[in-house]
PDB file of C-alpha atoms in Angstrom:
ATOM      1  CA  GLU A   1      29.101 126.877  88.576  1.00  0.00           C
ATOM      2  CA  CYS A   2      28.735 126.379  84.825  1.00  0.00           C
ATOM      3  CA  VAL A   3      32.454 125.943  84.135  1.00  0.00           C
ATOM      4  CA  ARG A   4      34.219 124.571  87.204  1.00  0.00           C
ATOM      5  CA  ALA A   5      31.480 122.123  88.264  1.00  0.00           C
ATOM      6  CA  PRO A   6      31.553 120.133  84.981  1.00  0.00           C
ATOM      7  CA  MET A   7      35.378 119.939  85.106  1.00  0.00           C
ATOM      8  CA  GLU A   8      35.242 118.734  88.713  1.00  0.00           C
ATOM      9  CA  ALA A   9      32.644 116.134  87.685  1.00  0.00           C
ATOM     10  CA  LEU A  10      34.909 114.952  84.850  1.00  0.00           C
ATOM     11  CA  ALA A  11      37.863 114.769  87.244  1.00  0.00           C
ATOM     12  CA  GLU A  12      35.820 112.612  89.598  1.00  0.00           C
ATOM     13  CA  GLU A  13      34.675 110.304  86.790  1.00  0.00           C
ATOM     14  CA  VAL A  14      38.232 109.616  85.541  1.00  0.00           C
ATOM     15  CA  ARG A  15      39.784 109.326  89.029  1.00  0.00           C
ATOM     16  CA  ASP A  16      39.735 105.508  89.087  1.00  0.00           C
ATOM     17  CA  GLU A  17      41.634 105.283  85.814  1.00  0.00           C
ATOM     18  CA  VAL A  18      44.190 108.116  86.070  1.00  0.00           C
ATOM     19  CA  GLY A  19      44.142 109.194  89.706  1.00  0.00           C
ATOM     20  CA  PRO A  20      43.149 112.570  91.099  1.00  0.00           C
ATOM     21  CA  LEU A  21      43.132 115.631  88.872  1.00  0.00           C
ATOM     22  CA  HIS A  22      43.785 119.148  90.079  1.00  0.00           C
ATOM     23  CA  VAL A  23      41.378 121.685  88.555  1.00  0.00           C
ATOM     24  CA  PHE A  24      43.174 124.948  87.853  1.00  0.00           C
ATOM     25  CA  ARG A  25      41.946 128.240  89.251  1.00  0.00           C
ATOM     26  CA  PRO A  26      40.239 130.630  86.853  1.00  0.00           C
ATOM     27  CA  TYR A  27      42.341 133.657  87.752  1.00  0.00           C
ATOM     28  CA  ARG A  28      45.202 134.891  85.600  1.00  0.00           C
ATOM     29  CA  ASP A  29      48.444 136.223  87.044  1.00  0.00           C
ATOM     30  CA  VAL A  30      48.321 139.749  85.629  1.00  0.00           C
ATOM     31  CA  ARG A  31      51.141 141.294  87.678  1.00  0.00           C
ATOM     32  CA  PHE A  32      53.565 141.573  84.746  1.00  0.00           C
ATOM     33  CA  SER A  33      51.131 141.408  81.852  1.00  0.00           C
ATOM     34  CA  LYS A  34      49.901 144.253  79.677  1.00  0.00           C
ATOM     35  CA  ASP A  35      46.614 142.357  79.360  1.00  0.00           C
ATOM     36  CA  LYS A  36      44.899 142.800  82.734  1.00  0.00           C
ATOM     37  CA  THR A  37      41.967 140.514  81.946  1.00  0.00           C
ATOM     38  CA  PRO A  38      41.436 138.825  85.315  1.00  0.00           C
ATOM     39  CA  TYR A  39      40.050 135.450  84.183  1.00  0.00           C
ATOM     40  CA  LYS A  40      41.329 132.659  81.975  1.00  0.00           C
ATOM     41  CA  THR A  41      39.243 131.778  78.928  1.00  0.00           C
ATOM     42  CA  ALA A  42      39.724 128.041  79.455  1.00  0.00           C
ATOM     43  CA  ILE A  43      39.284 125.573  82.295  1.00  0.00           C
ATOM     44  CA  GLY A  44      41.914 122.909  82.750  1.00  0.00           C
ATOM     45  CA  ALA A  45      42.820 120.019  85.022  1.00  0.00           C
ATOM     46  CA  ALA A  46      45.921 117.884  85.369  1.00  0.00           C
ATOM     47  CA  GLY A  47      47.200 114.929  87.332  1.00  0.00           C
ATOM     48  CA  GLU A  48      50.353 112.886  87.625  1.00  0.00           C
ATOM     49  CA  THR A  49      50.515 109.141  87.046  1.00  0.00           C
ATOM     50  CA  GLU A  50      52.553 106.826  89.279  1.00  0.00           C
ATOM     51  CA  GLY A  51      55.281 106.717  86.641  1.00  0.00           C
ATOM     52  CA  GLY A  52      55.683 110.497  86.580  1.00  0.00           C
ATOM     53  CA  SER A  53      53.734 111.271  83.408  1.00  0.00           C
ATOM     54  CA  VAL A  54      51.117 114.003  83.403  1.00  0.00           C
ATOM     55  CA  VAL A  55      47.576 113.852  82.029  1.00  0.00           C
ATOM     56  CA  TYR A  56      45.913 117.133  81.088  1.00  0.00           C
ATOM     57  CA  VAL A  57      42.494 118.194  79.861  1.00  0.00           C
ATOM     58  CA  GLN A  58      41.303 121.654  78.847  1.00  0.00           C
ATOM     59  CA  LEU A  59      37.972 123.008  77.690  1.00  0.00           C
ATOM     60  CA  SER A  60      37.514 126.378  76.009  1.00  0.00           C
ATOM     61  CA  ALA A  61      35.605 128.045  73.205  1.00  0.00           C
ATOM     62  CA  ALA A  62      38.195 126.481  70.881  1.00  0.00           C
ATOM     63  CA  GLY A  63      37.095 122.995  71.938  1.00  0.00           C
ATOM     64  CA  LEU A  64      38.398 120.129  74.024  1.00  0.00           C
ATOM     65  CA  PHE A  65      42.101 119.361  74.373  1.00  0.00           C
ATOM     66  CA  ALA A  66      43.515 116.205  75.979  1.00  0.00           C
ATOM     67  CA  ALA A  67      47.226 115.547  76.328  1.00  0.00           C
ATOM     68  CA  SER A  68      49.697 113.523  78.323  1.00  0.00           C
ATOM     69  CA  GLY A  69      53.398 112.880  78.704  1.00  0.00           C
ATOM     70  CA  HIS A  70      56.191 114.802  80.399  1.00  0.00           C
ATOM     71  CA  TYR A  71      55.425 118.495  79.978  1.00  0.00           C
ATOM     72  CA  ARG A  72      58.059 120.139  82.193  1.00  0.00           C
ATOM     73  CA  PRO A  73      60.183 117.337  83.593  1.00  0.00           C
ATOM     74  CA  ALA A  74      62.477 117.886  86.554  1.00  0.00           C
ATOM     75  CA  PRO A  75      66.204 118.144  85.772  1.00  0.00           C
ATOM     76  CA  ASP A  76      66.865 114.516  86.742  1.00  0.00           C
ATOM     77  CA  GLN A  77      64.019 113.338  84.515  1.00  0.00           C
ATOM     78  CA  LEU A  78      65.287 115.426  81.591  1.00  0.00           C
ATOM     79  CA  GLU A  79      68.759 113.946  81.979  1.00  0.00           C
ATOM     80  CA  ARG A  80      67.368 110.376  81.967  1.00  0.00           C
ATOM     81  CA  PHE A  81      65.136 111.241  78.987  1.00  0.00           C
ATOM     82  CA  ARG A  82      68.083 112.417  76.892  1.00  0.00           C
ATOM     83  CA  VAL A  83      70.253 109.448  77.832  1.00  0.00           C
ATOM     84  CA  ALA A  84      67.435 107.109  76.771  1.00  0.00           C
ATOM     85  CA  VAL A  85      66.781 108.987  73.511  1.00  0.00           C
ATOM     86  CA  ALA A  86      70.498 108.818  72.665  1.00  0.00           C
ATOM     87  CA  ASP A  87      70.537 105.065  73.314  1.00  0.00           C
ATOM     88  CA  ASP A  88      70.072 103.211  70.024  1.00  0.00           C
ATOM     89  CA  ARG A  89      67.543 100.683  71.343  1.00  0.00           C
ATOM     90  CA  ALA A  90      65.483 102.906  73.662  1.00  0.00           C
ATOM     91  CA  GLY A  91      65.669 105.900  71.322  1.00  0.00           C
ATOM     92  CA  SER A  92      64.473 103.827  68.375  1.00  0.00           C
ATOM     93  CA  GLN A  93      61.546 102.586  70.455  1.00  0.00           C
ATOM     94  CA  LEU A  94      60.546 106.177  71.238  1.00  0.00           C
ATOM     95  CA  GLU A  95      60.806 107.090  67.553  1.00  0.00           C
ATOM     96  CA  SER A  96      58.344 104.282  66.764  1.00  0.00           C
ATOM     97  CA  VAL A  97      55.967 105.395  69.517  1.00  0.00           C
ATOM     98  CA  VAL A  98      56.057 109.005  68.305  1.00  0.00           C
ATOM     99  CA  ALA A  99      55.528 107.954  64.683  1.00  0.00           C
ATOM    100  CA  GLY A 100      52.512 105.846  65.680  1.00  0.00           C
ATOM    101  CA  LEU A 101      50.961 108.701  67.663  1.00  0.00           C
ATOM    102  CA  ARG A 102      51.455 111.153  64.813  1.00  0.00           C
ATOM    103  CA  LYS A 103      49.933 108.679  62.373  1.00  0.00           C
ATOM    104  CA  ALA A 104      46.916 108.368  64.706  1.00  0.00           C
ATOM    105  CA  GLY A 105      46.430 112.150  64.548  1.00  0.00           C
ATOM    106  CA  TYR A 106      48.166 113.287  67.727  1.00  0.00           C
ATOM    107  CA  ASP A 107      50.343 116.352  67.985  1.00  0.00           C
ATOM    108  CA  VAL A 108      53.611 115.265  69.561  1.00  0.00           C
ATOM    109  CA  GLY A 109      55.554 118.108  71.009  1.00  0.00           C
ATOM    110  CA  GLY A 110      57.026 119.769  73.988  1.00  0.00           C
ATOM    111  CA  GLU A 111      59.336 122.697  74.519  1.00  0.00           C
ATOM    112  CA  ALA A 112      62.512 122.221  72.494  1.00  0.00           C
ATOM    113  CA  LEU A 113      65.961 123.725  72.159  1.00  0.00           C
ATOM    114  CA  LYS A 114      67.021 125.225  68.834  1.00  0.00           C
ATOM    115  CA  VAL A 115      70.106 123.004  68.646  1.00  0.00           C
ATOM    116  CA  ALA A 116      71.259 119.732  70.178  1.00  0.00           C
ATOM    117  CA  PRO A 117      71.754 119.885  73.946  1.00  0.00           C
ATOM    118  CA  ARG A 118      75.276 120.220  75.294  1.00  0.00           C
ATOM    119  CA  GLY A 119      77.161 116.941  75.061  1.00  0.00           C
ATOM    120  CA  TYR A 120      75.195 115.547  72.113  1.00  0.00           C
ATOM    121  CA  PRO A 121      76.250 115.790  68.462  1.00  0.00           C
ATOM    122  CA  ARG A 122      74.220 118.059  66.199  1.00  0.00           C
ATOM    123  CA  ASP A 123      73.995 115.281  63.621  1.00  0.00           C
ATOM    124  CA  HIS A 124      72.664 112.636  66.016  1.00  0.00           C
ATOM    125  CA  PRO A 125      70.014 110.512  64.230  1.00  0.00           C
ATOM    126  CA  ARG A 126      67.419 111.472  66.873  1.00  0.00           C
ATOM    127  CA  VAL A 127      68.507 115.073  67.402  1.00  0.00           C
ATOM    128  CA  ALA A 128      64.912 116.299  66.980  1.00  0.00           C
ATOM    129  CA  LEU A 129      63.888 114.241  70.029  1.00  0.00           C
ATOM    130  CA  LEU A 130      67.070 115.099  71.938  1.00  0.00           C
ATOM    131  CA  ARG A 131      66.251 118.798  71.617  1.00  0.00           C
ATOM    132  CA  HIS A 132      62.980 118.270  73.493  1.00  0.00           C
ATOM    133  CA  LYS A 133      62.827 119.377  77.111  1.00  0.00           C
ATOM    134  CA  GLY A 134      59.898 116.997  77.521  1.00  0.00           C
ATOM    135  CA  VAL A 135      57.548 115.113  75.247  1.00  0.00           C
ATOM    136  CA  THR A 136      53.759 115.201  75.113  1.00  0.00           C
ATOM    137  CA  ALA A 137      51.034 113.792  72.894  1.00  0.00           C
ATOM    138  CA  GLY A 138      47.800 115.715  72.561  1.00  0.00           C
ATOM    139  CA  ARG A 139      44.684 116.002  70.499  1.00  0.00           C
ATOM    140  CA  THR A 140      42.242 118.878  70.023  1.00  0.00           C
ATOM    141  CA  TYR A 141      38.572 118.285  69.333  1.00  0.00           C
ATOM    142  CA  ALA A 142      36.643 121.137  67.727  1.00  0.00           C
ATOM    143  CA  PRO A 143      33.508 122.390  69.477  1.00  0.00           C
ATOM    144  CA  ALA A 144      30.601 120.021  68.872  1.00  0.00           C
ATOM    145  CA  LYS A 145      27.292 119.080  70.444  1.00  0.00           C
ATOM    146  CA  TRP A 146      28.835 115.963  72.022  1.00  0.00           C
ATOM    147  CA  LEU A 147      30.994 118.182  74.300  1.00  0.00           C
ATOM    148  CA  HIS A 148      27.983 118.463  76.619  1.00  0.00           C
ATOM    149  CA  THR A 149      27.583 114.687  76.893  1.00  0.00           C
ATOM    150  CA  ALA A 150      29.432 111.700  78.332  1.00  0.00           C
ATOM    151  CA  ARG A 151      31.183 111.365  74.970  1.00  0.00           C
ATOM    152  CA  ALA A 152      33.526 114.149  76.081  1.00  0.00           C
ATOM    153  CA  LYS A 153      34.807 111.939  78.907  1.00  0.00           C
ATOM    154  CA  ASP A 154      35.117 109.044  76.449  1.00  0.00           C
ATOM    155  CA  ARG A 155      37.261 111.152  74.091  1.00  0.00           C
ATOM    156  CA  VAL A 156      39.508 112.333  76.922  1.00  0.00           C
ATOM    157  CA  LEU A 157      40.035 108.800  78.183  1.00  0.00           C
ATOM    158  CA  GLN A 158      40.588 107.557  74.634  1.00  0.00           C
ATOM    159  CA  ALA A 159      43.308 110.158  74.091  1.00  0.00           C
ATOM    160  CA  TRP A 160      45.049 109.179  77.320  1.00  0.00           C
ATOM    161  CA  ARG A 161      44.715 105.452  76.557  1.00  0.00           C
ATOM    162  CA  GLU A 162      46.084 105.854  73.039  1.00  0.00           C
ATOM    163  CA  ALA A 163      49.088 107.668  74.530  1.00  0.00           C
ATOM    164  CA  ALA A 164      49.771 104.633  76.755  1.00  0.00           C
ATOM    165  CA  PRO A 165      52.810 103.535  74.687  1.00  0.00           C
ATOM    166  CA  LEU A 166      54.372 106.959  75.340  1.00  0.00           C
ATOM    167  CA  HIS A 167      53.619 106.658  79.070  1.00  0.00           C
ATOM    168  CA  ALA A 168      55.078 103.147  79.137  1.00  0.00           C
ATOM    169  CA  TRP A 169      58.282 104.346  77.457  1.00  0.00           C
ATOM    170  CA  LEU A 170      58.570 107.338  79.803  1.00  0.00           C
ATOM    171  CA  ASP A 171      57.841 105.192  82.863  1.00  0.00           C
ATOM    172  CA  ARG A 172      60.446 102.609  81.852  1.00  0.00           C
ATOM    173  CA  HIS A 173      63.226 104.991  80.824  1.00  0.00           C
ATOM    174  CA  VAL A 174      62.575 108.213  82.757  1.00  0.00           C
ATOM    175  CA  GLY A 175      60.256 107.609  85.705  1.00  0.00           C
ATOM    176  CA  PRO A 176      59.262 110.091  88.386  1.00  0.00           C
ATOM    177  CA  SER A 177      61.662 112.673  89.718  1.00  0.00           C
ATOM    178  CA  THR A 178      63.839 111.675  92.649  1.00  0.00           C
ATOM    179  CA  LEU A 179      64.558 115.294  93.565  1.00  0.00           C
ATOM    180  CA  PRO A 180      62.908 116.876  96.604  1.00  0.00           C
ATOM    181  CA  PRO A 181      59.888 119.059  95.773  1.00  0.00           C
ATOM    182  CA  GLU A 182      60.721 122.705  95.090  1.00  0.00           C
ATOM    183  CA  GLY A 183      60.337 125.081  97.982  1.00  0.00           C
ATOM    184  CA  LEU A 184      61.345 122.598 100.695  1.00  0.00           C
TER     185      LEU A 184
END
């Protein structure tokens, strides 16, 4: 009531701008974990844009976190991402987008390989981006009194809007997956 309801209210308020958000369940999968704590210590919600990017918001005792991009792209998306990064024109555009986001205070990341992916030279000028298995931009806001006000929604939307150049690049060069959904 005190945790899920506010996240559902936020999801409803941002629906017109980013589409529906899925609020995650509070239960942890403890089957293979030594820590059998049954509940998560954060509440999160995510949604997918028409272009295949993901928007994500999380609230915990550590504060508010808002991020977007391609977190775990499908294999066809990852292949298109790497081809675009390797391309001199498209890859340079992404470098500029990433540099601008970092300068604005965003953490740009995503799971990455330790070396260049197979088929790409280790000394490629954008090898750091090629190693990514996806790319996201996120910002963490420390706990503050404004977290209990409409300013929280404003900060989340601001983070997603400021990541718009990343979304535009991903939409143009990667797009949504064309593979059938898993499990079908």
